[in-house]
Short mmCIF file of C-alpha atoms in Angstrom, two decimals:
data_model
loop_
_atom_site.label_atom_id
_atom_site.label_comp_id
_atom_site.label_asym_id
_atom_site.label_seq_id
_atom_site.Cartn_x
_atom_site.Cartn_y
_atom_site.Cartn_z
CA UNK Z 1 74.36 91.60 107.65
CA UNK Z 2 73.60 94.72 105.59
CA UNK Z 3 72.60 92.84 102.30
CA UNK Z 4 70.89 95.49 101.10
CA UNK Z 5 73.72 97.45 99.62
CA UNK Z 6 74.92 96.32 96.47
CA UNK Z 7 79.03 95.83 96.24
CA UNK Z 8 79.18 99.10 94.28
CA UNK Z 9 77.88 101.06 97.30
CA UNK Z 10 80.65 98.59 99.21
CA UNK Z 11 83.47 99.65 97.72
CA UNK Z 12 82.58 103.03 96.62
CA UNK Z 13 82.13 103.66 100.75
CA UNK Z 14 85.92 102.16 101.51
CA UNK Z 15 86.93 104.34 98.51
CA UNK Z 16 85.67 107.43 100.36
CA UNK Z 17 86.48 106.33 103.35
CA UNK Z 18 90.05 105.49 102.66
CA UNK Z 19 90.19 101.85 103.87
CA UNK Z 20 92.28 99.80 102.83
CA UNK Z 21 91.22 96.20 102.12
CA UNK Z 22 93.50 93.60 100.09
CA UNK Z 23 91.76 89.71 99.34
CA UNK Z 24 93.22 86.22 99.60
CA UNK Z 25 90.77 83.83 97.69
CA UNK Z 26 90.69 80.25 96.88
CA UNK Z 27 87.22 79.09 95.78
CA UNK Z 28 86.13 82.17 94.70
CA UNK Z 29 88.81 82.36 92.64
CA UNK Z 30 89.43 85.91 91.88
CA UNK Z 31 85.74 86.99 92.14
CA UNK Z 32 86.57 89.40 95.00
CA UNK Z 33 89.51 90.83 93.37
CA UNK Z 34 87.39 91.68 90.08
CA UNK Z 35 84.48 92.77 91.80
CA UNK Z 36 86.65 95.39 93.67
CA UNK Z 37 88.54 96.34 90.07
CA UNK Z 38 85.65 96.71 88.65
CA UNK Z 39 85.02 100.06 90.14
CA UNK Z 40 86.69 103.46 88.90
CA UNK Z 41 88.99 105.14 92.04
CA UNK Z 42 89.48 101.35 93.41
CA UNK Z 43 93.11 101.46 93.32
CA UNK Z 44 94.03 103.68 96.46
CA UNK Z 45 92.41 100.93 98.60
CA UNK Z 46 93.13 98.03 96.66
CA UNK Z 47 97.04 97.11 96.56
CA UNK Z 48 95.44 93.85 95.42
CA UNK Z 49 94.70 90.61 96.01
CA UNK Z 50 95.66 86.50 95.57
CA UNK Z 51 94.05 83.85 94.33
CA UNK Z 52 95.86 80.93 96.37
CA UNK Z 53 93.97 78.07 94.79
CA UNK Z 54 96.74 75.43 95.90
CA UNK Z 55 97.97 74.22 99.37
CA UNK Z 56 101.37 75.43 97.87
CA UNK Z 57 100.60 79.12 97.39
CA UNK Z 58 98.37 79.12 100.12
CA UNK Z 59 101.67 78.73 102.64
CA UNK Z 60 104.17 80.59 100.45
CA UNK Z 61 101.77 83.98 99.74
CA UNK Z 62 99.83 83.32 102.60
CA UNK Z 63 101.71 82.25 105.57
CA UNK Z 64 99.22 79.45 106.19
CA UNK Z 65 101.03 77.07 108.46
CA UNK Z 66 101.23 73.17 107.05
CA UNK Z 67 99.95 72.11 110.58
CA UNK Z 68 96.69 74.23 110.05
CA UNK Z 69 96.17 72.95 106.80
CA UNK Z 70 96.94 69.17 107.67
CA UNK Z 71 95.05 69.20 110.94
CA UNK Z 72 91.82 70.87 109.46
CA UNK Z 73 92.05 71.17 105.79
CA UNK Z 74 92.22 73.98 103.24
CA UNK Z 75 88.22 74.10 104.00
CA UNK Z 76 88.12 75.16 107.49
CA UNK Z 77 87.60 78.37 109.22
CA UNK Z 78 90.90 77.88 110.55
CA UNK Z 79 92.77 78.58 107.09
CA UNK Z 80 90.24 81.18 106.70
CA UNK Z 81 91.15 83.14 109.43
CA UNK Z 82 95.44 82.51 108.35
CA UNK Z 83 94.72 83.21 104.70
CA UNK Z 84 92.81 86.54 105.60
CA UNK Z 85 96.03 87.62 108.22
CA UNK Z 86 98.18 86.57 105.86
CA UNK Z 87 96.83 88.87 103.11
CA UNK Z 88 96.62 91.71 105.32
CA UNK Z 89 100.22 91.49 106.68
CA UNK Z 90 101.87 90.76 102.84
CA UNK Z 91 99.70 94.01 102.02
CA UNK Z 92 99.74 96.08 105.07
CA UNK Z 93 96.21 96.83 104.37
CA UNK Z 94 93.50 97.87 106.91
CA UNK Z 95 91.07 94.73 105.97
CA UNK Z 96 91.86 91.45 104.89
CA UNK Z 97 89.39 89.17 103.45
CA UNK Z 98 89.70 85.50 102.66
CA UNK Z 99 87.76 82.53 101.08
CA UNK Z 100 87.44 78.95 100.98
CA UNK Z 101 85.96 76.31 100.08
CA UNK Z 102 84.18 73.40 97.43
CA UNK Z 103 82.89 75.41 94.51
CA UNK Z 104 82.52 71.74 92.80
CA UNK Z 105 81.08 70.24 90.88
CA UNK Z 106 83.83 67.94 92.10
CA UNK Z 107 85.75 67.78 95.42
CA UNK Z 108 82.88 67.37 97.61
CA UNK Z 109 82.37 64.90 101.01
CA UNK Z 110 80.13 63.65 103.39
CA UNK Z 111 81.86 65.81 105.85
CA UNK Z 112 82.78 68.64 103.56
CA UNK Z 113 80.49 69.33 100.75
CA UNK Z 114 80.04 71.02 97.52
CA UNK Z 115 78.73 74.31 99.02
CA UNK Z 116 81.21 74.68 101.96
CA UNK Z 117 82.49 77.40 102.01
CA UNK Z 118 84.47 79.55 105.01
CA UNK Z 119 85.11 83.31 104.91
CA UNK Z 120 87.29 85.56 106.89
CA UNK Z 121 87.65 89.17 107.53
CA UNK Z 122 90.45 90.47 109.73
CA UNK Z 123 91.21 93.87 110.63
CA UNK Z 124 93.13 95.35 113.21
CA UNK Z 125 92.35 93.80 116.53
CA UNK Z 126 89.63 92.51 115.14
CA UNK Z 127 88.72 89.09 113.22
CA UNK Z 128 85.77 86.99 112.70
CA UNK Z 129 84.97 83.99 110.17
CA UNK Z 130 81.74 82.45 109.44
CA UNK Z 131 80.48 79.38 107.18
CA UNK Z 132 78.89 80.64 104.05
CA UNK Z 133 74.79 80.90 104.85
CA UNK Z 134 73.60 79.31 101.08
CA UNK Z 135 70.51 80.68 99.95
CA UNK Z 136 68.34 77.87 99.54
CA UNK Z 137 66.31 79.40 96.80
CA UNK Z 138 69.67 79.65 94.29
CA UNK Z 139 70.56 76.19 92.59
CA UNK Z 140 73.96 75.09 93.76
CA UNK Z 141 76.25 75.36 90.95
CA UNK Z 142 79.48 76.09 90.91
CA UNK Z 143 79.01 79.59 89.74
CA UNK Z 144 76.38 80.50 92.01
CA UNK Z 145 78.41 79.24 95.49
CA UNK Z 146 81.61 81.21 94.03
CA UNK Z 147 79.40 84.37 93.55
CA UNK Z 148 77.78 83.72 96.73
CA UNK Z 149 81.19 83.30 98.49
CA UNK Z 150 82.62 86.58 96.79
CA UNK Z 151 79.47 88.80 97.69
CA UNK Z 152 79.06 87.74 101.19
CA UNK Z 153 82.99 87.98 101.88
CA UNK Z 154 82.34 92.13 100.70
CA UNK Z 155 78.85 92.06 102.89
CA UNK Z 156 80.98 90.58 105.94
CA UNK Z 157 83.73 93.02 105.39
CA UNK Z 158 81.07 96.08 105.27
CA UNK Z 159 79.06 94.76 108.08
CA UNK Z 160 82.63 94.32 110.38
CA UNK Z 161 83.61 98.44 109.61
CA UNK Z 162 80.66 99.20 111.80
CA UNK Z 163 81.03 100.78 114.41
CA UNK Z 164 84.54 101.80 114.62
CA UNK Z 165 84.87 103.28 110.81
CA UNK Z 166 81.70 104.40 110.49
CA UNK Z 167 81.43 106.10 114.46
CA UNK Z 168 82.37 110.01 113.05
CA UNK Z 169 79.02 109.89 110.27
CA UNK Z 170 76.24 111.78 111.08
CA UNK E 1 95.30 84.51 67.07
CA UNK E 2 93.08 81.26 67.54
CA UNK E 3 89.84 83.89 68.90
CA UNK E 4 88.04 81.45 67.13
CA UNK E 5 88.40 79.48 70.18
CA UNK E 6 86.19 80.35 73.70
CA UNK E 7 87.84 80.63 77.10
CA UNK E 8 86.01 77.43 78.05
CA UNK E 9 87.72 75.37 75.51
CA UNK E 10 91.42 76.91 76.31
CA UNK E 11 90.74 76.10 79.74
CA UNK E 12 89.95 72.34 79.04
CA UNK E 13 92.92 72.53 76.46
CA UNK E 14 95.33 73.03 79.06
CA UNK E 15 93.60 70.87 81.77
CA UNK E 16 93.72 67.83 79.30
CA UNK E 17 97.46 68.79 78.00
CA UNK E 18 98.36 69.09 82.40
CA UNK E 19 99.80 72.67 81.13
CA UNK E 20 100.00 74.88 84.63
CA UNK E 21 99.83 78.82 84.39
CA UNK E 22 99.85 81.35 86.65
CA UNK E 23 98.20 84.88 86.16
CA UNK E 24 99.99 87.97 87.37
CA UNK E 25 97.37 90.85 86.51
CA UNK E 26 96.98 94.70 86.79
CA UNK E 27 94.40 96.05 84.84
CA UNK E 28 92.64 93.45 84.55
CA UNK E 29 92.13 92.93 87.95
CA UNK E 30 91.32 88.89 88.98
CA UNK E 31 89.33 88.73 85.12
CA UNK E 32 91.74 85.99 84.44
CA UNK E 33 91.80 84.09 87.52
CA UNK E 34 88.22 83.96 87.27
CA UNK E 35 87.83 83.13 83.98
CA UNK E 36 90.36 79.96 84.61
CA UNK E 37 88.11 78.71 87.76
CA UNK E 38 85.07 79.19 86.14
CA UNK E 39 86.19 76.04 84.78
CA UNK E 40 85.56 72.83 87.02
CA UNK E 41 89.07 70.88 87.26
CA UNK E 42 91.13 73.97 86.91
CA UNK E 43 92.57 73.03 90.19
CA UNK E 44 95.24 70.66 88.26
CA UNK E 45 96.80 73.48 86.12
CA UNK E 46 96.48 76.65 88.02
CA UNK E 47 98.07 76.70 91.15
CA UNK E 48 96.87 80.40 91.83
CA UNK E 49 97.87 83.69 90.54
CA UNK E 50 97.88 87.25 92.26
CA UNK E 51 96.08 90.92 91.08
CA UNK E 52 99.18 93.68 91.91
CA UNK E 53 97.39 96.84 91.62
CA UNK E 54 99.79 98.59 93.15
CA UNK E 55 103.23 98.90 91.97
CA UNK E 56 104.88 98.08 95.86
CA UNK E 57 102.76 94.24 95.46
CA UNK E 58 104.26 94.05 91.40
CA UNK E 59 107.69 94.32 93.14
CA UNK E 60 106.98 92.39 96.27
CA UNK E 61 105.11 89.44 94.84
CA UNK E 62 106.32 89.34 90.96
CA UNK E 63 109.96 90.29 91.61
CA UNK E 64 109.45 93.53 89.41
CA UNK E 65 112.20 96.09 89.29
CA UNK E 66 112.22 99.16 90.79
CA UNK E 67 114.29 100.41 87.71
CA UNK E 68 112.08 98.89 84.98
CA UNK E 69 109.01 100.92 86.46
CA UNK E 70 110.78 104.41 86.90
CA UNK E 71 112.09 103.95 83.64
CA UNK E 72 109.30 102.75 81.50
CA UNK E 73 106.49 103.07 84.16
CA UNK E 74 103.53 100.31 85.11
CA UNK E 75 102.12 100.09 81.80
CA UNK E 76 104.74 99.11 79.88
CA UNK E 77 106.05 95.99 78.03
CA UNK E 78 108.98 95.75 80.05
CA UNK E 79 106.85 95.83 83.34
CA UNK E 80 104.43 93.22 81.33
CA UNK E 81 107.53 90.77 80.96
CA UNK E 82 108.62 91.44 84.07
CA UNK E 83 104.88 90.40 85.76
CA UNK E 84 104.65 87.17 83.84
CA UNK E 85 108.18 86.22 84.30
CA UNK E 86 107.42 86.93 88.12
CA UNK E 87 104.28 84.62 88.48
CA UNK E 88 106.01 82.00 86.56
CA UNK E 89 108.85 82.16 88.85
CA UNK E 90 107.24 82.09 92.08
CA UNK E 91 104.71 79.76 91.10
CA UNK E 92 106.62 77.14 89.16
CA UNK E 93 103.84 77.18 86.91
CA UNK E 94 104.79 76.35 83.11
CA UNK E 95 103.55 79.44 81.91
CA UNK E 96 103.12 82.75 82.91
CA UNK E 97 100.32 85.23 81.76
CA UNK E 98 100.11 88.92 83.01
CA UNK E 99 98.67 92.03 82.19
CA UNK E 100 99.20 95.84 82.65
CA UNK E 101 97.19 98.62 81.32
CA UNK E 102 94.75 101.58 81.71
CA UNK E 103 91.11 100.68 82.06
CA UNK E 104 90.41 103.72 82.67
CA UNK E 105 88.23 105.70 83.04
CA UNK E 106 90.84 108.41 84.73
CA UNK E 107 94.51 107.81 84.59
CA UNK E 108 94.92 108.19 80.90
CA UNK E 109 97.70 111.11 79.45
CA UNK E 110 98.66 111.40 75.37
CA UNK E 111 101.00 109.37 75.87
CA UNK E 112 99.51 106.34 78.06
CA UNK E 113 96.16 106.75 77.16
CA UNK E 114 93.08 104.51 78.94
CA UNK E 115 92.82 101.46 76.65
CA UNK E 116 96.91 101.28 76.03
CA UNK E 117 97.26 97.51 77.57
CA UNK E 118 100.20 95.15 77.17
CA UNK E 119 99.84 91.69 77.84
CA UNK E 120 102.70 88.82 78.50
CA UNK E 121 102.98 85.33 78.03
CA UNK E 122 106.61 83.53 79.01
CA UNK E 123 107.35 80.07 79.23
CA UNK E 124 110.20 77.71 79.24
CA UNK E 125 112.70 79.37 76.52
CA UNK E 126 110.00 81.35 75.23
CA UNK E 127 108.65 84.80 75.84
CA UNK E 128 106.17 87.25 74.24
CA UNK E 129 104.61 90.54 74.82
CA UNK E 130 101.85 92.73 72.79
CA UNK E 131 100.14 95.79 72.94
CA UNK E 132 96.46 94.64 73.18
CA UNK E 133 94.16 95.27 69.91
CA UNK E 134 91.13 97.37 70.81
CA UNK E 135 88.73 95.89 68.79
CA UNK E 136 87.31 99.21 66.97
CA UNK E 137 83.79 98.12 67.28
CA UNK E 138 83.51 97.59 70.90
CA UNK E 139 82.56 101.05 73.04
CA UNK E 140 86.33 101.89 75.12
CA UNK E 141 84.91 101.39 79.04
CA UNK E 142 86.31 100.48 81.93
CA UNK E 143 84.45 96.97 81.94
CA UNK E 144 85.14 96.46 77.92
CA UNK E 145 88.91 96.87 78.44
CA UNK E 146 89.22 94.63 80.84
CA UNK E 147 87.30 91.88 79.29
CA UNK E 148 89.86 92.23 76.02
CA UNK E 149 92.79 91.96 77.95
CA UNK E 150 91.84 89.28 79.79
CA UNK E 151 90.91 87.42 77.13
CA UNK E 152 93.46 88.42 74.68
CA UNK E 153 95.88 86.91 77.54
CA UNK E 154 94.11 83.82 77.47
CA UNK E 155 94.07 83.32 73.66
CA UNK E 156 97.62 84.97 73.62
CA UNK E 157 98.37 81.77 75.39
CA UNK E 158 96.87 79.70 73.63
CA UNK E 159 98.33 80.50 70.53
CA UNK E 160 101.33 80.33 72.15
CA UNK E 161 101.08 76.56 73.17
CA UNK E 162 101.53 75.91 69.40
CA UNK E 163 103.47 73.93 67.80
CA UNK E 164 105.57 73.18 70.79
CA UNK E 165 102.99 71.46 72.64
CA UNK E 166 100.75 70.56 70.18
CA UNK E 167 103.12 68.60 67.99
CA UNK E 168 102.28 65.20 69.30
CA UNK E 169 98.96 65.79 68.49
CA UNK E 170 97.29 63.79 65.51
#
């Protein structure tokens, strides 16, 4: 995980590099989506992006199937992986990247909580999802696990380019 | 205007009142979506919303014209309605909020120049749209454009809410 680039160098390098990338976010909550905006140029990669915060908009923007989210939850890798295909085929973008998870403070479980968080990147033949690694020396707040959740999501999309995007460089 | 009000409060506001929105937003690019789930309980009121950067997603996921943006372009306040009509629509969500501007810093001309915003709120029999107030004392970037739409939207709202919702109040 290349952590030590900073999202500007992120998105400045699918900017040059003409990849497309489009988000579907539920904890995060549109943390991706303005992190991306935020940089100058950002719009001929960036179609845009959801924030499916509900069950509901999670099937009908989405394409998350009921049976996914009634046999494993909204907080699973498995609606991870179908929120970050479903972005990328409602966008036709290169990259799709999803979140989700229990931002709290609220919400949380013995088997699911506060801090559990699921994140998805899927490209063409090509997707992967991991559980959010929380860094043990930030206090778990809400804001902290949704910034967390939004800059790993960008560090997992940057890490998944290599090698195939980044195989012509010098 | 109500800005004597902070986003935090607005938030709880429509928690307490069970008022949903939905955001449909262009330049401001997920601000508002993250500005609502900042707010721990948001999940009640705001089903989701969607950043449509690109005009193909303001057609495809807000239902916006093909007609309205040859003829008055993006950033306009017919696309504006349009947006927040759109969210509303797909969302079922009481209200709809949107925005649509130039944040610059390229992409400006004499006549759409970067700062020119518009920002919609509709609701049930009711709809608005206004060219956002630069505040004169704030430096025009990228970053401080955003931040006044999205929170213009947000108080836009707001003030909206009254008296229709507010008149049960004591």
């Amino acid at each position: 995980m290349h952590t030590e680039n900073n999202l500007s160098t992120i998105i400045q390098y699918l900017i040059t590099h003409n990849i497309t990338i489009s988000s579907a976010e539920s904890c995060s909550g549109g943390l991706i989506s303005k992190m991306i905006t935020d940089i100058p140029g950002c719009s001929t990669i960036y179609p845009g992006g959801v924030c499916a915060y509900s069950n509901e908009m999670k099937k009908k923007w989405l394409n998350v199937k009921s049976s996914t989210l009634e046999q494993y939850g909204a907080v699973s890798a498995e609606t991870a992986l179908e929120m970050a295909q479903g972005i990328r085929n409602v966008t036709g973008s290169y990259y799709g990247i999803s979140t989700t998870g229990i931002a709290g403070p609220g919400g949380g479980s013995v088997e699911k909580p506060v801090g559990l968080v699921y994140i998805a990147v899927v490209g063409p033949n090509y997707q992967r999802v991991e559980k959010l690694p929380l860094n043990p020396n930030i206090p778990l707040t809400r804001a902290t696990i949704q910034q967390q959740a939004a800059e790993y999501a960008l560090h997992m999309l940057y890490d998944s380019l290599k090698p195939k995007e980044m195989q012509n460089e010098v």
